[in-house]
Amino acid sequence: MTMVTCDLTVSLDGYLAGPNQTPSEPLGEGGEELHRWMFEEPEANAEEIKGILSSRAYIMGRNMFAGPGDGPWAADWRGWWGEEPPYHAQVFVLTHHPRPPLDMDGGTTFNFVADGVEPALAQAREAADGGDIAVAGGADTVRQFLSAGLIDELRLHVSPIILGGGARLLDGVGKLKLEPIEVGGTGLVTHIRYRVHH
Amino acid sequence: MTMVTCDLTVSLDGYLAGPNQTPSEPLGEGGEELHRWMFEEPEANAEEIKGILSSRAYIMGRNMFAGPGDGPWAADWRGWWGEEPPYHAQVFVLTHHPRPPLDMDGGTTFNFVADGVEPALAQAREAADGGDIAVAGGADTVRQFLSAGLIDELRLHVSPIILGGGARLLDGVGKLKLEPIEVGGTGLVTHIRYRVHH
């Protein structure tokens, strides 16, 4: 059965990105440090990294595809990930600017959905064909899905750093019924899997 | 060698207490839920509970002893814990209102320190006589100790609830060098021990 998951790396003070995000520093000041666990310890964290990249369909917010602020959004913007993005699946981008699907190398297609969260999820569900769907980010998009009770499993990767400002995941998300079902980690990250009860 | 530790239960959104703390609801709205893991699962969490209550000396802020706001602070206030507090050790209360030490049943003595954080730590160190010292709370006091580089081990007990407001531990704490050295937990709590590098 399809499970809707969400993997997010957050700082210990709850930020998904540091202060002052710009097109040249999309993760904000200090935000690059969040992801040290992936780049410096790929073997120790192999299971979690695989979990992030093995979904059958992805959903992401406009900013995650096109960058913060006005961003380089344009008819010819092809995302941040080069010609072969790591998704290898259908990706549904929430947007107010519809455009035709964009086929990338390696089996990734970016689809642009202008009519909201539920239709995006319905399309992703069809594409996933019984496999799992990942809500990939950013903070606003994840918060919308969490608040609407649409996420089944929240997997937080808590980086032991203090960002002190930026985009906070859980502010304004409302009450959630969470149950930690697995914990683990290394010296650079603590992994906590939460089941979200509806 | 003496280690200065700090055990804190926080919500997943980083709060030590919910919004609207009052003398009759000192943990704020929803704050009681933070501590379900201690009361409902004392056996599964026995090691962590023992860790909280086995220090040789304690330091706490004025509000933790006397309550939020103006609180019931008075010459005859004897704390929240009844006649036999669970500390069974010397407790150093930071205050602007010096008063004589208060001997309680079971070996707890509350000492009132009016000249600041470092003198309180020096007195606690002497009382601990080589044993560990715990900074017990609340948020402001812990933040002061963390920012000053005076805590060696921060042990967070993350309760899977969203409080949505209240007293946040890590806001304004500045940069910290933290390393997770142990994780564990149950369905009601995730324990993360951090070494604080100085």
Coordinates of C-alpha atoms in Angstrom, one line a residue:
Chain A
M1 CA 0.0 0.0 0.0
T2 CA 1.2 3.5 -0.8
M3 CA 2.8 5.3 2.2
V4 CA 3.3 9.0 2.1
T5 CA 6.7 9.8 3.6
C6 CA 8.7 12.9 4.3
D7 CA 12.5 12.9 4.9
L8 CA 13.9 16.1 6.3
T9 CA 17.2 17.2 7.7
V10 CA 16.8 19.8 10.4
S11 CA 19.1 21.6 12.8
L12 CA 18.7 20.9 16.5
D13 CA 16.9 24.1 16.8
G14 CA 14.4 23.0 14.1
Y15 CA 15.5 24.8 11.0
L16 CA 15.5 23.3 7.5
A17 CA 17.7 26.1 6.2
G18 CA 19.7 28.9 7.8
P19 CA 18.9 32.7 7.7
N20 CA 19.3 34.8 4.5
Q21 CA 18.6 32.3 1.8
T22 CA 19.6 33.5 -1.6
P23 CA 19.9 32.0 -5.1
S24 CA 23.6 31.5 -4.6
E25 CA 23.2 30.2 -1.0
P26 CA 19.8 28.4 -1.2
L27 CA 20.2 26.7 2.2
G28 CA 21.0 30.0 3.9
E29 CA 23.9 30.9 6.2
G30 CA 25.3 27.7 7.7
G31 CA 22.7 25.6 6.0
E32 CA 25.2 23.5 4.1
E33 CA 26.4 22.0 7.4
L34 CA 23.0 20.4 7.8
H35 CA 23.9 17.8 5.2
R36 CA 27.4 16.8 6.3
W37 CA 26.0 13.4 7.4
M38 CA 25.1 12.6 3.8
F39 CA 28.3 13.7 2.2
E40 CA 30.9 12.7 4.8
E41 CA 29.3 9.5 6.1
P42 CA 27.5 8.0 3.1
E43 CA 28.3 4.4 4.2
A44 CA 27.2 4.8 7.9
N45 CA 24.0 6.4 6.7
A46 CA 23.4 4.3 3.6
E47 CA 20.0 3.0 4.7
E48 CA 18.6 6.5 5.3
I49 CA 20.1 7.9 2.1
K50 CA 18.5 5.0 0.2
G51 CA 15.2 5.7 1.9
I52 CA 15.3 9.3 0.7
L53 CA 15.9 8.3 -2.9
S54 CA 13.8 5.2 -3.4
S55 CA 10.3 6.6 -3.6
R56 CA 8.1 5.9 -6.6
A57 CA 6.9 9.5 -6.9
Y58 CA 7.9 12.9 -5.3
I59 CA 6.1 16.1 -4.5
M60 CA 7.9 19.4 -3.9
G61 CA 7.1 23.0 -3.5
R62 CA 7.8 25.7 -6.0
N63 CA 10.7 27.1 -4.1
M64 CA 12.4 23.7 -3.8
F65 CA 12.3 23.5 -7.6
A66 CA 12.9 27.1 -8.5
G67 CA 14.7 28.7 -5.5
P68 CA 13.8 31.1 -2.8
G69 CA 12.2 34.5 -3.3
D70 CA 11.4 35.3 -7.0
G71 CA 14.1 32.8 -7.9
P72 CA 15.2 31.9 -11.4
W73 CA 11.7 30.7 -12.2
A74 CA 11.2 30.8 -15.9
A75 CA 9.9 28.6 -18.7
D76 CA 13.5 27.3 -19.3
W77 CA 14.5 26.6 -15.6
R78 CA 15.3 22.9 -15.3
G79 CA 15.8 22.6 -11.5
W80 CA 18.9 22.6 -9.3
W81 CA 20.0 19.1 -10.0
G82 CA 21.6 19.2 -13.5
E83 CA 20.4 17.1 -16.4
E84 CA 20.1 13.9 -14.4
P85 CA 18.3 14.7 -11.2
P86 CA 18.6 12.0 -8.4
Y87 CA 14.8 11.2 -8.3
H88 CA 14.5 8.8 -11.3
A89 CA 10.8 9.1 -10.9
Q90 CA 7.8 11.4 -11.5
V91 CA 8.2 14.6 -9.5
F92 CA 5.1 16.8 -9.0
V93 CA 6.0 20.5 -8.4
L94 CA 3.4 22.7 -6.8
T95 CA 3.2 26.0 -8.6
H96 CA 1.0 28.9 -9.7
H97 CA 2.6 28.9 -13.1
P98 CA 1.6 25.8 -15.1
R99 CA 4.0 24.6 -17.8
P100 CA 4.4 21.4 -19.7
P101 CA 6.1 18.4 -18.1
L102 CA 9.9 18.4 -18.3
D103 CA 11.6 15.2 -19.1
M104 CA 15.1 14.9 -17.7
D105 CA 17.8 12.2 -18.1
G106 CA 17.6 9.1 -15.9
G107 CA 13.9 8.8 -15.8
T108 CA 13.0 12.0 -13.8
T109 CA 10.0 14.0 -15.1
F110 CA 9.0 17.3 -13.5
N111 CA 5.3 17.8 -13.6
F112 CA 3.8 21.2 -12.7
V113 CA 0.6 21.1 -10.7
A114 CA -1.3 24.4 -10.3
D115 CA -4.5 23.3 -8.6
G116 CA -3.2 22.5 -5.1
V117 CA -2.0 19.9 -2.6
E118 CA -4.7 17.2 -2.9
P119 CA -4.6 17.1 -6.7
A120 CA -0.8 16.8 -6.6
L121 CA -1.1 13.9 -4.2
A122 CA -3.7 12.2 -6.4
Q123 CA -1.5 12.5 -9.4
A124 CA 1.5 11.3 -7.4
R125 CA -0.5 8.3 -6.1
E126 CA -1.4 7.3 -9.7
A127 CA 2.3 7.6 -10.8
A128 CA 3.5 5.7 -7.7
D129 CA 1.2 2.8 -8.6
G130 CA 1.2 1.3 -5.1
G131 CA 4.7 2.4 -4.2
D132 CA 5.7 5.1 -1.8
I133 CA 5.4 8.8 -2.3
A134 CA 7.8 11.3 -0.8
V135 CA 7.0 14.9 0.1
A136 CA 10.5 16.3 -0.6
G137 CA 10.2 19.9 0.8
G138 CA 10.5 22.8 1.4
A139 CA 9.2 23.8 4.9
D140 CA 5.9 25.4 3.7
T141 CA 5.0 22.4 1.6
V142 CA 5.7 19.9 4.3
R143 CA 3.8 21.9 6.8
Q144 CA 0.8 22.0 4.5
F145 CA 0.9 18.3 4.1
L146 CA 1.4 17.6 7.8
S147 CA -1.4 19.9 8.8
A148 CA -3.7 18.3 6.4
G149 CA -3.0 14.9 7.8
L150 CA -1.5 13.6 4.5
I151 CA 1.8 12.3 5.7
D152 CA 2.1 8.8 7.2
E153 CA 5.7 8.8 8.2
L154 CA 8.0 11.7 9.1
R155 CA 11.7 10.9 9.1
L156 CA 13.7 13.6 10.7
H157 CA 17.5 13.7 10.4
V158 CA 18.6 15.9 13.2
S159 CA 21.9 17.6 12.6
P160 CA 23.7 18.6 15.8
I161 CA 24.0 22.3 14.8
I162 CA 22.3 25.5 15.9
L163 CA 21.3 27.7 12.9
G164 CA 19.7 30.4 15.0
G165 CA 17.3 31.5 12.3
G166 CA 15.8 30.7 8.9
A167 CA 12.9 28.4 7.8
R168 CA 11.5 26.5 10.7
L169 CA 9.6 23.3 9.9
L170 CA 7.1 22.9 12.7
D171 CA 6.0 26.5 13.5
G172 CA 2.3 26.7 13.0
V173 CA 1.8 23.1 12.0
G174 CA -0.8 22.6 14.6
K175 CA -1.2 19.5 16.8
L176 CA 0.1 16.2 15.4
K177 CA -0.1 12.7 16.8
L178 CA 3.4 11.4 16.4
E179 CA 5.0 8.2 17.6
P180 CA 8.7 7.6 17.3
I181 CA 9.2 4.1 15.8
E182 CA 12.9 4.0 15.1
V183 CA 16.0 5.9 16.2
G184 CA 19.6 5.7 15.3
G185 CA 22.5 7.8 14.0
T186 CA 26.1 8.7 14.0
G187 CA 28.2 11.6 15.4
L188 CA 26.9 13.8 12.7
V189 CA 23.2 13.1 12.7
T190 CA 20.3 11.5 14.7
H191 CA 17.7 9.7 12.7
I192 CA 14.1 9.6 14.1
R193 CA 11.3 8.0 12.2
Y194 CA 7.8 9.1 13.4
R195 CA 4.6 7.5 12.5
V196 CA 1.9 10.2 12.1
H197 CA -1.4 9.0 13.4
H198 CA -4.5 10.4 11.8
Chain B
M1 CA 36.2 14.2 37.3
T2 CA 33.2 16.4 37.7
M3 CA 31.0 16.6 34.6
V4 CA 28.3 19.3 34.3
T5 CA 25.2 17.8 32.7
C6 CA 21.8 19.0 31.7
D7 CA 18.8 16.7 31.3
L8 CA 15.8 18.4 29.6
T9 CA 12.6 17.1 28.2
V10 CA 11.5 19.1 25.2
S11 CA 8.7 18.9 22.7
L12 CA 9.6 18.1 19.1
D13 CA 9.2 21.8 18.3
G14 CA 11.8 22.6 21.0
Y15 CA 9.7 23.9 23.9
L16 CA 10.4 23.1 27.6
A17 CA 6.9 24.2 28.5
G18 CA 3.7 25.2 26.7
P19 CA 2.2 28.6 26.3
N20 CA 0.6 30.5 29.2
Q21 CA 2.5 29.2 32.2
T22 CA 0.7 30.1 35.4
P23 CA 1.3 29.1 39.1
S24 CA -1.5 26.5 38.8
E25 CA -0.2 25.3 35.4
P26 CA 3.6 25.8 35.7
L27 CA 4.3 23.8 32.6
G28 CA 1.9 25.8 30.5
E29 CA -0.9 24.5 28.2
G30 CA -0.2 20.9 27.1
G31 CA 3.1 20.9 29.0
E32 CA 2.2 18.0 31.3
E33 CA 2.3 15.7 28.3
L34 CA 6.0 16.3 27.9
H35 CA 6.7 14.1 30.9
R36 CA 4.4 11.1 30.0
W37 CA 7.5 9.0 29.3
M38 CA 8.6 9.3 33.0
F39 CA 5.3 8.5 34.5
E40 CA 3.9 6.0 32.1
E41 CA 7.1 4.1 31.2
P42 CA 9.3 4.3 34.3
E43 CA 10.8 0.9 33.7
A44 CA 11.6 1.3 30.0
N45 CA 13.2 4.6 30.8
A46 CA 14.8 3.6 34.1
E47 CA 18.4 4.4 33.1
E48 CA 17.5 8.0 31.9
I49 CA 15.4 8.7 35.0
K50 CA 18.2 7.5 37.2
G51 CA 20.6 9.7 35.3
I52 CA 18.4 12.7 36.0
L53 CA 18.3 12.1 39.7
S54 CA 21.8 10.8 40.5
S55 CA 23.9 14.0 40.4
R56 CA 25.9 15.1 43.4
A57 CA 24.8 18.7 43.2
Y58 CA 22.1 20.7 41.3
I59 CA 21.8 24.2 40.0
M60 CA 18.4 25.7 39.0
G61 CA 17.0 29.1 38.1
R62 CA 14.8 31.2 40.3
N63 CA 11.6 30.3 38.3
M64 CA 12.2 26.6 38.6
F65 CA 12.3 26.9 42.3
A66 CA 9.7 29.6 42.7
G67 CA 7.4 29.5 39.7
P68 CA 6.9 31.7 36.6
G69 CA 6.2 35.4 36.7
D70 CA 6.2 36.9 40.1
G71 CA 5.5 33.5 41.4
P72 CA 4.9 32.6 45.0
W73 CA 8.4 33.8 45.9
A74 CA 8.6 34.5 49.6
A75 CA 10.8 33.9 52.6
D76 CA 8.7 30.8 53.4
W77 CA 8.3 29.2 50.0
R78 CA 9.8 25.7 50.1
G79 CA 9.7 24.7 46.4
W80 CA 7.3 22.6 44.4
W81 CA 8.5 19.2 45.6
G82 CA 6.9 18.8 49.1
E83 CA 9.0 18.2 52.2
E84 CA 11.2 15.5 50.6
P85 CA 12.4 16.8 47.2
P86 CA 13.8 14.2 44.8
Y87 CA 17.3 15.7 44.7
H88 CA 18.8 14.3 47.9
A89 CA 21.7 16.6 47.4
Q90 CA 22.8 20.3 47.6
V91 CA 20.7 22.4 45.2
F92 CA 21.9 25.9 44.3
V93 CA 19.1 28.3 43.3
L94 CA 20.1 31.4 41.3
T95 CA 18.2 34.4 42.7
H96 CA 18.3 38.1 43.3
H97 CA 16.8 37.6 46.7
P98 CA 19.3 36.0 49.1
R99 CA 18.0 34.0 52.0
P100 CA 19.5 31.4 54.3
P101 CA 19.8 27.7 53.2
L102 CA 16.7 25.6 53.5
D103 CA 17.2 22.1 54.7
M104 CA 14.5 19.6 53.5
D105 CA 13.9 16.0 54.4
G106 CA 15.9 13.3 52.6
G107 CA 19.1 15.3 52.4
T108 CA 18.1 18.1 50.0
T109 CA 19.3 21.6 50.9
F110 CA 18.3 24.6 48.8
N111 CA 21.1 27.2 48.8
F112 CA 20.3 30.6 47.4
V113 CA 23.1 32.2 45.3
A114 CA 22.7 35.9 44.4
D115 CA 26.0 36.6 42.7
G116 CA 25.6 34.8 39.4
V117 CA 26.2 31.7 37.3
E118 CA 29.9 31.2 37.9
P119 CA 29.8 31.5 41.7
A120 CA 26.9 29.1 41.7
L121 CA 28.9 26.6 39.7
A122 CA 31.9 27.0 41.9
Q123 CA 29.8 26.3 45.0
A124 CA 28.1 23.3 43.3
R125 CA 31.5 22.0 42.3
E126 CA 32.7 22.1 45.9
A127 CA 29.5 20.4 47.1
A128 CA 29.7 17.7 44.4
D129 CA 33.3 16.8 45.5
G130 CA 34.3 15.2 42.2
G131 CA 30.8 13.9 41.4
D132 CA 28.6 15.3 38.6
I133 CA 26.6 18.5 38.7
A134 CA 23.3 18.9 36.9
V135 CA 21.9 22.1 35.6
A136 CA 18.2 21.4 36.2
G137 CA 16.5 24.3 34.4
G138 CA 14.6 26.3 33.4
A139 CA 15.1 27.4 29.9
D140 CA 16.8 30.8 30.6
T141 CA 19.2 29.2 33.1
V142 CA 20.2 26.4 30.8
R143 CA 20.7 28.8 27.9
Q144 CA 23.0 30.9 30.1
F145 CA 25.1 27.9 31.0
L146 CA 25.2 26.6 27.4
S147 CA 26.2 30.0 26.0
A148 CA 28.9 30.3 28.6
G149 CA 30.3 26.9 27.6
L150 CA 29.8 25.5 31.1
I151 CA 27.8 22.4 30.2
D152 CA 29.7 19.2 29.2
E153 CA 26.8 16.9 28.3
L154 CA 23.3 17.9 27.2
R155 CA 20.8 15.1 27.4
L156 CA 17.6 15.9 25.5
H157 CA 14.5 13.8 26.0
V158 CA 12.4 14.6 23.0
S159 CA 8.7 14.1 23.5
P160 CA 6.8 13.5 20.2
I161 CA 4.4 16.4 20.8
I162 CA 4.0 19.8 19.2
L163 CA 3.4 22.6 21.9
G164 CA 3.2 25.4 19.4
G165 CA 4.4 28.1 21.8
G166 CA 6.0 28.6 25.2
A167 CA 9.5 28.6 26.5
R168 CA 12.0 27.5 23.8
L169 CA 15.3 26.2 24.9
L170 CA 17.7 26.9 22.1
D171 CA 16.6 30.3 20.8
G172 CA 19.4 32.8 21.2
V173 CA 21.8 30.2 22.6
G174 CA 24.4 31.0 19.9
K175 CA 26.6 28.5 18.1
L176 CA 27.4 25.3 20.0
K177 CA 29.6 22.4 19.0
L178 CA 27.5 19.4 19.7
E179 CA 28.1 15.7 19.1
P180 CA 25.4 13.1 19.6
I181 CA 27.0 10.2 21.5
E182 CA 24.0 8.0 22.3
V183 CA 20.4 7.7 21.1
G184 CA 17.6 5.6 22.2
G185 CA 14.0 5.7 23.4
T186 CA 10.5 4.4 23.3
G187 CA 7.2 5.2 21.7
L188 CA 6.8 8.2 24.1
V189 CA 10.3 9.7 24.0
T190 CA 13.6 9.9 22.1
H191 CA 16.7 10.2 24.2
I192 CA 19.7 12.0 22.6
R193 CA 22.9 12.6 24.6
Y194 CA 25.1 15.3 23.2
R195 CA 28.7 16.0 24.2
V196 CA 29.3 19.8 24.1
H197 CA 32.7 20.6 22.8
H198 CA 34.4 23.7 24.1

